[in-house]
């Protein structure tokens, strides 16, 4: 596959790489805004919401990098992030309600 | 990896950019909306839709660049569409249980003190201060 060059972009020239760069920038900006809410958020629930948004934005960034490099490996990492992100949000919400995870 | 025809490159790229635009709108709403319950809407709807677009772009690219249709990313999309409302529901329950007194103001609060508001004239029951 891409064993000889580490970051060989897929497809050569054309508009795909430029449009993917724009999309990566937009998702990165959304992740930065979520990080801003993570820092500002006056309550803990705001921070948990920002963390959930960060999981989703990281998932999108991984999928778009998988298109850019032409490798289907990044889909697996995106799947893991989706699952662990959801579990993390559920556990944090339960902790904020009860103060304990396992009763 | 084989090169795509030009229409496919534009389709994949525009889908990815549309997804990024929706996610950016969700992020702007997350930062700028004043109340937590308003803030809950922006990422759970807009950002999830944006990621759905990015995953559709990925499905299209790997189906066209490979030799057979690729549908793995549909699994992640369906997973996100199921779990995003569940996460939002649990977060709103956590917010309601931690901040008992901070209910959002009723829409006719100032009108009810003065003249007849719309709720009084229609005879609607005034909601009591209960959770």
Coordinates of N, CA and C in Angstrom, one line a residue:
Chain A
X1 N 0.9 -1.2 0.0 CA 0.0 0.0 0.0 C 0.9 1.2 0.0
X2 N 0.9 2.0 1.1 CA 1.7 3.2 1.1 C 3.0 2.9 1.9
X3 N 3.7 1.8 1.7 CA 4.8 1.4 2.5 C 6.0 2.3 2.2
X4 N 6.2 2.8 1.0 CA 7.4 3.5 0.7 C 7.4 4.9 1.1
X5 N 6.3 5.6 1.0 CA 6.2 7.0 1.5 C 5.2 7.0 2.6
X6 N 5.6 7.7 3.7 CA 4.7 7.6 4.9 C 3.4 8.3 4.7
X7 N 3.5 9.5 4.1 CA 2.2 10.3 4.0 C 1.9 10.6 2.6
X8 N 1.8 9.5 1.8 CA 1.5 9.7 0.4 C 0.0 10.0 0.3
X9 N -0.4 11.1 -0.3 CA -1.8 11.4 -0.5 C -2.4 10.7 -1.6
X10 N -3.7 10.3 -1.4 CA -4.4 9.5 -2.4 C -4.9 10.3 -3.5
X11 N -4.8 9.8 -4.8 CA -5.5 10.4 -5.9 C -4.7 11.5 -6.6
X12 N -3.5 11.9 -6.1 CA -2.8 12.9 -6.9 C -3.4 14.2 -6.8
X13 N -3.5 15.0 -7.9 CA -4.0 16.3 -7.9 C -5.5 16.3 -7.9
X14 N -6.1 17.3 -8.4 CA -7.5 17.4 -8.5 C -8.1 18.1 -7.3
X15 N -9.4 18.3 -7.3 CA -10.0 19.1 -6.2 C -10.2 18.4 -4.9
X16 N -10.1 17.1 -4.9 CA -10.4 16.3 -3.7 C -9.6 16.7 -2.5
X17 N -8.2 16.8 -2.8 CA -7.4 17.1 -1.6 C -7.6 18.5 -1.1
X18 N -7.9 19.5 -2.0 CA -8.1 20.8 -1.5 C -9.4 20.9 -0.7
X19 N -10.5 20.2 -1.2 CA -11.8 20.2 -0.5 C -11.6 19.5 0.8
X20 N -10.8 18.4 0.9 CA -10.6 17.7 2.1 C -9.9 18.6 3.1
X21 N -8.9 19.4 2.6 CA -8.2 20.3 3.5 C -9.2 21.3 4.1
X22 N -10.1 21.8 3.3 CA -11.1 22.8 3.8 C -12.0 22.1 4.9
X23 N -12.4 20.9 4.6 CA -13.3 20.2 5.5 C -12.5 19.9 6.8
X24 N -11.3 19.5 6.7 CA -10.5 19.2 7.9 C -10.3 20.5 8.8
X25 N -10.1 21.6 8.1 CA -10.0 22.9 8.8 C -11.3 23.2 9.5
X26 N -12.5 23.0 8.9 CA -13.8 23.3 9.5 C -14.0 22.4 10.7
X27 N -13.7 21.1 10.6 CA -13.9 20.2 11.7 C -12.9 20.6 12.9
X28 N -11.7 20.9 12.5 CA -10.7 21.3 13.5 C -11.2 22.6 14.3
X29 N -11.8 23.5 13.5 CA -12.3 24.7 14.1 C -13.5 24.4 15.1
X30 N -14.3 23.5 14.7 CA -15.4 23.1 15.6 C -14.9 22.4 16.8
X31 N -13.8 21.6 16.7 CA -13.2 21.0 17.9 C -12.6 22.1 18.8
X32 N -12.0 23.1 18.2 CA -11.4 24.2 19.0 C -12.5 24.9 19.8
X33 N -13.7 25.1 19.1 CA -14.8 25.8 19.8 C -15.3 24.9 20.9
X34 N -15.3 23.6 20.7 CA -15.8 22.7 21.8 C -14.7 22.8 23.0
X35 N -13.5 22.9 22.6 CA -12.4 23.0 23.7 C -12.6 24.3 24.4
X36 N -13.0 25.4 23.7 CA -13.3 26.6 24.4 C -14.4 26.5 25.4
X37 N -15.5 25.8 25.0 CA -16.6 25.6 26.0 C -16.1 24.7 27.1
X38 N -15.2 23.8 26.8 CA -14.7 22.9 27.9 C -13.9 23.7 28.9
X39 N -13.3 24.8 28.5 CA -12.5 25.6 29.4 C -13.5 26.6 30.1
X40 N -14.4 27.2 29.4 CA -15.3 28.2 29.9 C -16.3 27.7 30.9
X41 N -17.0 26.6 30.4 CA -18.3 26.1 30.9 C -18.5 26.3 32.4
X42 N -19.5 27.1 32.8 CA -19.6 27.4 34.2 C -20.0 26.2 35.0
X43 N -20.6 25.2 34.4 CA -21.0 24.0 35.3 C -20.3 22.7 34.7
X44 N -20.4 21.7 35.4 CA -19.8 20.4 35.0 C -20.5 19.8 33.8
X45 N -21.8 20.0 33.7 CA -22.6 19.4 32.6 C -22.1 20.1 31.3
X46 N -21.8 21.4 31.4 CA -21.3 22.0 30.1 C -20.0 21.4 29.7
X47 N -19.2 21.0 30.6 CA -17.9 20.4 30.2 C -18.1 19.0 29.7
X48 N -19.1 18.3 30.2 CA -19.3 16.9 29.7 C -19.9 17.0 28.3
X49 N -20.8 18.0 28.0 CA -21.3 18.2 26.7 C -20.2 18.6 25.7
X50 N -19.2 19.5 26.1 CA -18.1 19.8 25.3 C -17.2 18.6 25.0
X51 N -17.1 17.8 26.0 CA -16.2 16.6 25.8 C -16.9 15.6 24.8
X52 N -18.2 15.5 24.8 CA -18.9 14.6 23.9 C -18.8 15.2 22.5
X53 N -18.9 16.5 22.3 CA -18.7 17.1 21.0 C -17.3 16.9 20.5
X54 N -16.3 17.0 21.4 CA -14.9 16.7 21.0 C -14.7 15.3 20.5
X55 N -15.4 14.3 21.1 CA -15.3 12.9 20.6 C -15.8 12.9 19.2
X56 N -17.0 13.5 19.0 CA -17.6 13.4 17.6 C -16.7 14.1 16.6
X57 N -16.2 15.3 16.9 CA -15.3 16.0 16.0 C -14.0 15.2 15.7
X58 N -13.5 14.5 16.7 CA -12.3 13.7 16.5 C -12.6 12.5 15.6
X59 N -13.8 12.0 15.7 CA -14.2 10.9 14.9 C -14.3 11.4 13.4
X60 N -14.8 12.6 13.2 CA -14.9 13.1 11.8 C -13.5 13.4 11.3
X61 N -12.6 13.9 12.1 CA -11.3 14.2 11.6 C -10.6 12.9 11.2
X62 N -10.7 11.8 12.0 CA -10.1 10.6 11.7 C -10.6 10.0 10.3
X63 N -12.0 10.1 10.1 CA -12.5 9.6 8.9 C -12.0 10.4 7.7
X64 N -11.9 11.7 7.8 CA -11.5 12.5 6.7 C -10.0 12.3 6.4
X65 N -9.2 12.0 7.5 CA -7.8 11.7 7.3 C -7.7 10.4 6.6
X66 N -8.6 9.4 6.9 CA -8.6 8.1 6.2 C -8.9 8.3 4.7
X67 N -9.8 9.2 4.3 CA -10.0 9.5 2.9 C -8.7 10.1 2.3
X68 N -8.1 11.1 3.0 CA -7.0 11.8 2.5 C -5.8 10.9 2.2
X69 N -5.6 9.9 3.1 CA -4.4 9.0 3.0 C -4.8 7.8 2.2
X70 N -6.1 7.6 1.9 CA -6.5 6.5 1.1 C -6.4 5.2 1.8
X71 N -6.4 5.2 3.1 CA -6.3 4.0 3.9 C -7.6 3.7 4.7
X72 N -8.0 2.5 4.7 CA -9.3 2.1 5.5 C -9.0 1.8 6.9
X73 N -7.8 2.0 7.4 CA -7.4 1.7 8.8 C -8.1 2.6 9.8
X74 N -8.2 3.9 9.3 CA -8.6 4.9 10.3 C -10.1 4.8 10.6
X75 N -10.8 4.0 9.8 CA -12.2 3.8 10.2 C -12.3 3.0 11.5
X76 N -11.3 2.1 11.7 CA -11.4 1.3 12.9 C -11.2 2.2 14.1
X77 N -10.2 3.1 14.0 CA -10.0 4.0 15.1 C -11.2 4.9 15.4
X78 N -11.9 5.3 14.3 CA -13.1 6.1 14.5 C -14.2 5.3 15.2
X79 N -14.3 4.0 14.8 CA -15.3 3.2 15.5 C -15.0 3.1 17.0
X80 N -13.7 2.9 17.4 CA -13.4 2.8 18.8 C -13.7 4.1 19.5
X81 N -13.4 5.2 18.8 CA -13.6 6.5 19.5 C -15.1 6.7 19.7
X82 N -15.9 6.3 18.7 CA -17.4 6.5 18.8 C -17.9 5.7 20.0
X83 N -17.4 4.5 20.2 CA -18.0 3.7 21.3 C -17.5 4.1 22.6
X84 N -16.2 4.4 22.7 CA -15.7 4.8 24.1 C -16.2 6.2 24.4
X85 N -16.4 7.1 23.4 CA -16.9 8.4 23.7 C -18.3 8.3 24.2
X86 N -19.1 7.5 23.6 CA -20.5 7.3 24.2 C -20.5 6.8 25.6
X87 N -19.7 5.7 25.8 CA -19.6 5.2 27.1 C -19.1 6.2 28.2
X88 N -18.1 7.0 27.8 CA -17.6 8.0 28.6 C -18.7 9.1 29.0
X89 N -19.5 9.5 28.0 CA -20.5 10.5 28.3 C -21.6 9.9 29.2
X90 N -22.0 8.6 29.0 CA -23.0 8.0 29.8 C -22.5 7.9 31.3
X91 N -21.2 7.5 31.4 CA -20.7 7.3 32.8 C -20.5 8.6 33.5
X92 N -20.1 9.6 32.8 CA -20.0 11.0 33.4 C -21.3 11.5 33.8
X93 N -22.3 11.3 33.0 CA -23.7 11.8 33.3 C -24.2 11.1 34.6
X94 N -24.0 9.8 34.6 CA -24.4 9.0 35.8 C -23.7 9.5 37.0
X95 N -22.4 9.8 36.9 CA -21.6 10.3 38.0 C -22.1 11.6 38.5
X96 N -22.5 12.5 37.5 CA -23.0 13.8 37.9 C -24.4 13.7 38.6
X97 N -25.2 12.7 38.2 CA -26.5 12.6 38.9 C -26.3 12.0 40.3
X98 N -25.6 10.9 40.4 CA -25.6 10.1 41.6 C -24.4 10.3 42.5
X99 N -23.2 10.7 41.9 CA -22.0 10.8 42.7 C -21.3 9.4 42.7
X100 N -21.9 8.4 42.1 CA -21.3 7.1 42.0 C -21.6 6.4 40.7
X101 N -20.8 5.5 40.3 CA -21.1 4.9 39.0 C -21.8 3.6 39.2
X102 N -21.3 2.8 40.1 CA -21.9 1.4 40.3 C -22.6 1.5 41.6
X103 N -23.8 1.1 41.6 CA -24.6 1.2 42.9 C -24.8 -0.2 43.5
Chain B
X1 N -4.0 3.2 -5.0 CA -5.4 3.6 -4.9 C -5.7 4.3 -6.2
X2 N -6.8 3.8 -6.9 CA -7.1 4.3 -8.3 C -7.7 5.7 -8.1
X3 N -7.4 6.5 -9.1 CA -7.9 7.9 -9.1 C -9.4 7.9 -9.5
X4 N -10.1 8.8 -8.8 CA -11.6 8.9 -9.1 C -11.9 9.7 -10.3
X5 N -13.0 9.5 -10.9 CA -13.4 10.5 -11.9 C -13.7 11.8 -11.3
X6 N -13.8 12.9 -12.1 CA -13.8 14.2 -11.6 C -15.1 14.5 -10.8
X7 N -16.2 13.9 -11.3 CA -17.5 14.2 -10.7 C -17.5 13.6 -9.3
X8 N -16.8 12.4 -9.1 CA -16.8 11.7 -7.8 C -15.9 12.5 -6.9
X9 N -14.8 13.1 -7.4 CA -14.0 13.9 -6.5 C -14.7 15.1 -6.0
X10 N -15.5 15.8 -6.9 CA -16.3 16.9 -6.4 C -17.3 16.5 -5.4
X11 N -18.0 15.3 -5.7 CA -19.1 14.9 -4.8 C -18.5 14.6 -3.4
X12 N -17.4 13.8 -3.3 CA -16.9 13.5 -2.0 C -16.4 14.7 -1.3
X13 N -15.7 15.6 -2.0 CA -15.2 16.8 -1.4 C -16.3 17.7 -0.9
X14 N -17.4 17.9 -1.7 CA -18.4 18.8 -1.3 C -19.2 18.2 -0.1
X15 N -19.4 16.9 -0.1 CA -20.0 16.3 1.1 C -19.2 16.5 2.3
X16 N -17.9 16.3 2.2 CA -17.0 16.6 3.4 C -17.1 18.0 3.8
X17 N -17.1 19.0 2.9 CA -17.1 20.4 3.3 C -18.5 20.7 3.9
X18 N -19.6 20.1 3.4 CA -20.9 20.4 4.0 C -20.9 19.9 5.4
X19 N -20.3 18.7 5.6 CA -20.3 18.1 7.0 C -19.5 19.0 7.9
X20 N -18.4 19.6 7.4 CA -17.6 20.5 8.2 C -18.4 21.8 8.5
X21 N -19.2 22.3 7.6 CA -19.9 23.5 7.8 C -21.0 23.3 8.9
X22 N -21.7 22.1 8.8 CA -22.7 21.8 9.9 C -22.0 21.7 11.2
X23 N -20.8 21.0 11.3 CA -20.1 20.9 12.6 C -19.7 22.2 13.1
X24 N -19.3 23.1 12.2 CA -18.9 24.5 12.6 C -20.1 25.2 13.2
X25 N -21.2 25.1 12.6 CA -22.5 25.7 13.1 C -22.8 25.2 14.5
X26 N -22.6 23.8 14.7 CA -22.8 23.2 16.0 C -21.8 23.8 17.0
X27 N -20.6 23.9 16.6 CA -19.6 24.5 17.6 C -19.9 25.9 17.9
X28 N -20.3 26.7 17.0 CA -20.6 28.1 17.3 C -21.8 28.2 18.2
X29 N -22.8 27.3 18.0 CA -23.9 27.3 18.9 C -23.5 26.9 20.3
X30 N -22.6 25.9 20.4 CA -22.1 25.5 21.7 C -21.5 26.6 22.5
X31 N -20.7 27.5 21.8 CA -20.0 28.5 22.5 C -20.9 29.7 22.8
X32 N -21.8 30.1 21.9 CA -22.5 31.3 22.0 C -23.9 31.3 22.7
X33 N -24.5 30.1 22.8 CA -25.9 30.1 23.3 C -25.8 30.3 24.8
X34 N -26.7 31.1 25.4 CA -26.5 31.5 26.8 C -26.9 30.5 27.9
X35 N -27.8 29.5 27.6 CA -28.2 28.6 28.7 C -27.9 27.2 28.3
X36 N -27.7 26.4 29.3 CA -27.3 25.0 29.0 C -28.3 24.2 28.2
X37 N -29.6 24.4 28.5 CA -30.6 23.7 27.8 C -30.6 24.1 26.3
X38 N -30.3 25.4 26.0 CA -30.2 25.8 24.6 C -28.9 25.2 24.0
X39 N -27.9 25.2 24.8 CA -26.6 24.7 24.3 C -26.6 23.3 24.0
X40 N -27.6 22.5 24.6 CA -27.6 21.1 24.4 C -28.1 20.8 23.0
X41 N -28.8 21.7 22.3 CA -29.4 21.4 21.0 C -28.3 21.4 19.9
X42 N -27.3 22.3 20.1 CA -26.4 22.6 18.9 C -25.5 21.4 18.6
X43 N -24.7 20.9 19.5 CA -23.9 19.8 19.1 C -24.6 18.5 18.8
X44 N -25.7 18.2 19.6 CA -26.3 16.9 19.4 C -27.0 16.8 18.0
X45 N -27.5 17.9 17.5 CA -28.1 17.9 16.2 C -27.2 18.2 15.1
X46 N -26.5 19.4 15.1 CA -25.8 19.9 14.0 C -24.5 19.1 13.8
X47 N -23.7 18.9 14.9 CA -22.5 18.2 14.8 C -22.7 16.7 14.4
X48 N -23.7 16.1 14.9 CA -24.0 14.7 14.5 C -24.3 14.6 13.0
X49 N -25.1 15.6 12.5 CA -25.4 15.6 11.1 C -24.1 15.8 10.3
X50 N -23.2 16.7 10.8 CA -22.0 17.0 10.0 C -21.1 15.7 10.0
X51 N -21.0 15.0 11.0 CA -20.3 13.8 11.0 C -20.9 12.7 10.1
X52 N -22.3 12.7 10.1 CA -22.9 11.8 9.1 C -22.6 12.1 7.7
X53 N -22.5 13.4 7.3 CA -22.0 13.8 6.0 C -20.6 13.3 5.7
X54 N -19.7 13.5 6.7 CA -18.3 13.0 6.5 C -18.3 11.5 6.3
X55 N -19.1 10.8 7.0 CA -19.1 9.3 6.9 C -19.7 8.9 5.5
X56 N -20.7 9.6 5.1 CA -21.2 9.3 3.7 C -20.2 9.6 2.7
X57 N -19.4 10.7 2.8 CA -18.3 11.0 1.9 C -17.3 9.9 1.9
X58 N -17.0 9.3 3.1 CA -16.0 8.3 3.2 C -16.5 7.0 2.5
X59 N -17.8 6.7 2.7 CA -18.4 5.5 2.1 C -18.4 5.6 0.6
X60 N -18.7 6.8 0.1 CA -18.7 7.1 -1.4 C -17.3 6.9 -1.9
X61 N -16.3 7.5 -1.2 CA -14.9 7.4 -1.7 C -14.4 6.0 -1.8
X62 N -14.6 5.2 -0.7 CA -14.0 3.9 -0.7 C -14.8 2.9 -1.5
X63 N -16.1 3.2 -1.8 CA -16.8 2.4 -2.8 C -16.4 2.6 -4.2
X64 N -16.1 3.9 -4.5 CA -15.7 4.2 -5.9 C -14.2 3.9 -6.2
X65 N -13.4 4.1 -5.2 CA -12.0 3.9 -5.4 C -11.6 2.4 -5.3
X66 N -12.4 1.6 -4.6 CA -12.1 0.2 -4.5 C -12.9 -0.6 -5.6
X67 N -13.2 -1.8 -5.3 CA -13.9 -2.6 -6.4 C -15.2 -3.1 -5.9
X68 N -15.6 -2.9 -4.7 CA -16.9 -3.3 -4.2 C -17.5 -2.3 -3.3
X69 N -18.8 -2.2 -3.1 CA -19.4 -1.2 -2.2 C -19.0 -1.5 -0.8
X70 N -18.6 -0.4 -0.1 CA -18.1 -0.4 1.3 C -19.2 0.2 2.1
X71 N -19.7 -0.5 3.1 CA -20.8 0.0 3.9 C -20.4 0.0 5.4
X72 N -19.1 -0.1 5.8 CA -18.8 -0.1 7.2 C -19.2 1.2 7.9
X73 N -19.0 2.3 7.2 CA -19.2 3.6 7.9 C -20.7 3.8 8.2
X74 N -21.5 3.1 7.5 CA -23.0 3.2 7.8 C -23.2 2.7 9.2
X75 N -22.4 1.7 9.7 CA -22.6 1.3 11.1 C -22.3 2.3 12.1
X76 N -21.2 3.1 11.8 CA -20.9 4.2 12.8 C -22.0 5.3 12.7
X77 N -22.5 5.6 11.5 CA -23.5 6.6 11.4 C -24.8 6.2 12.1
X78 N -25.2 5.0 12.0 CA -26.4 4.5 12.7 C -26.1 4.5 14.2
X79 N -24.9 4.1 14.6 CA -24.6 4.1 16.0 C -24.7 5.6 16.6
X80 N -24.1 6.5 15.9 CA -24.2 7.9 16.3 C -25.6 8.4 16.4
X81 N -26.4 8.1 15.3 CA -27.8 8.6 15.3 C -28.6 8.0 16.5
X82 N -28.2 6.8 16.9 CA -28.9 6.2 18.1 C -28.4 6.8 19.4
X83 N -27.1 7.0 19.5 CA -26.5 7.3 20.8 C -26.5 8.8 21.1
X84 N -26.6 9.6 20.1 CA -26.6 11.1 20.4 C -27.8 11.5 21.1
X85 N -29.0 11.1 20.8 CA -30.2 11.5 21.6 C -30.1 10.9 23.0
X86 N -29.6 9.7 23.2 CA -29.4 9.1 24.5 C -28.5 9.9 25.4
X87 N -27.3 10.3 24.8 CA -26.4 11.2 25.5 C -27.0 12.5 25.9
X88 N -27.8 13.1 25.0 CA -28.4 14.4 25.3 C -29.5 14.2 26.4
X89 N -30.2 13.1 26.4 CA -31.2 12.9 27.4 C -30.6 12.8 28.8
X90 N -29.5 12.0 28.8 CA -28.8 11.8 30.1 C -28.2 13.0 30.6
X91 N -27.6 13.9 29.7 CA -27.0 15.1 30.1 C -28.1 16.1 30.7
X92 N -29.3 16.1 30.0 CA -30.3 17.0 30.5 C -30.8 16.5 31.9
X93 N -30.9 15.2 32.1 CA -31.3 14.7 33.4 C -30.2 15.1 34.4
X94 N -29.0 15.0 34.1 CA -27.9 15.4 35.0 C -28.0 16.9 35.4
X95 N -28.3 17.7 34.3 CA -28.4 19.1 34.6 C -29.6 19.5 35.5
X96 N -30.7 18.8 35.2 CA -31.9 19.1 36.0 C -31.7 18.6 37.5
X97 N -31.0 17.5 37.7 CA -30.9 17.0 39.0 C -29.9 17.8 39.8
X98 N -29.0 18.5 39.2 CA -27.9 19.2 39.9 C -28.3 20.7 40.2
X99 N -29.1 21.3 39.4 CA -29.4 22.7 39.5 C -30.9 22.8 39.7
X100 N -31.4 22.5 40.8 CA -32.9 22.5 41.0 C -33.6 23.8 40.8
X101 N -33.0 24.9 41.3 CA -33.7 26.2 41.3 C -33.6 26.9 40.0
X102 N -32.7 26.5 39.1 CA -32.5 27.3 37.9 C -33.4 26.9 36.8
X103 N -34.7 27.0 37.0 CA -35.6 26.7 35.8 C -35.5 27.9 34.9
X104 N -35.7 27.6 33.6 CA -35.7 28.7 32.6 C -37.0 29.6 32.9
X105 N -36.9 30.9 32.7 CA -38.0 31.8 33.0 C -39.2 31.4 32.1
X106 N -40.4 31.5 32.7 CA -41.6 31.3 31.9 C -41.8 32.4 30.8
X107 N -42.4 32.1 29.7 CA -42.4 33.1 28.6 C -43.3 34.3 28.9
X108 N -44.4 34.0 29.8 CA -45.3 35.1 30.1 C -45.1 35.7 31.5
X109 N -43.9 35.6 32.0 CA -43.7 35.9 33.4 C -44.0 37.4 33.6
X110 N -43.4 38.3 32.7 CA -43.6 39.7 32.9 C -45.0 40.1 32.5
X111 N -45.6 39.4 31.5 CA -47.0 39.8 31.1 C -48.0 39.4 32.1
X112 N -47.7 38.3 32.8 CA -48.7 37.8 33.8 C -48.8 38.8 35.0
X113 N -47.7 39.5 35.3 CA -47.8 40.4 36.4 C -48.6 41.6 36.1
X114 N -48.6 42.1 34.8 CA -49.3 43.3 34.4 C -50.6 43.0 33.9
X115 N -50.9 43.1 32.6 CA -52.2 42.9 32.0 C -52.4 41.5 31.8
X116 N -53.5 41.1 31.1 CA -53.8 39.8 30.8 C -52.9 39.2 29.7
X117 N -52.2 38.1 30.0 CA -51.4 37.5 29.1 C -52.1 36.5 28.2
X118 N -51.5 35.9 27.2 CA -52.3 35.0 26.4 C -52.7 33.7 27.2
X119 N -51.9 33.3 28.2 CA -52.2 32.1 28.9 C -53.5 32.4 29.8
X120 N -53.6 33.6 30.3 CA -54.7 33.8 31.2 C -56.0 33.9 30.4
X121 N -55.9 34.5 29.2 CA -57.2 34.7 28.5 C -57.7 33.4 27.9
X122 N -56.8 32.4 27.6 CA -57.2 31.1 27.1 C -57.6 30.2 28.2
X123 N -57.4 30.6 29.4 CA -57.8 29.8 30.5 C -56.9 28.6 30.8
X124 N -55.6 28.7 30.4 CA -54.7 27.6 30.6 C -54.3 27.5 32.0
X125 N -54.0 26.3 32.5 CA -53.7 26.1 33.9 C -52.3 26.7 34.1
X126 N -52.1 27.5 35.2 CA -50.8 28.1 35.4 C -49.9 27.0 36.0
X127 N -48.7 26.7 35.5 CA -47.9 25.6 36.0 C -47.3 25.9 37.4
X128 N -47.4 24.9 38.3 CA -47.0 25.1 39.7 C -45.5 24.9 39.7
X129 N -44.8 25.4 40.8 CA -43.4 25.3 40.9 C -43.0 23.9 41.4
X130 N -43.1 22.9 40.5 CA -42.7 21.6 40.8 C -41.8 21.1 39.7
X131 N -41.1 20.0 40.0 CA -40.1 19.5 39.0 C -40.8 18.3 38.2

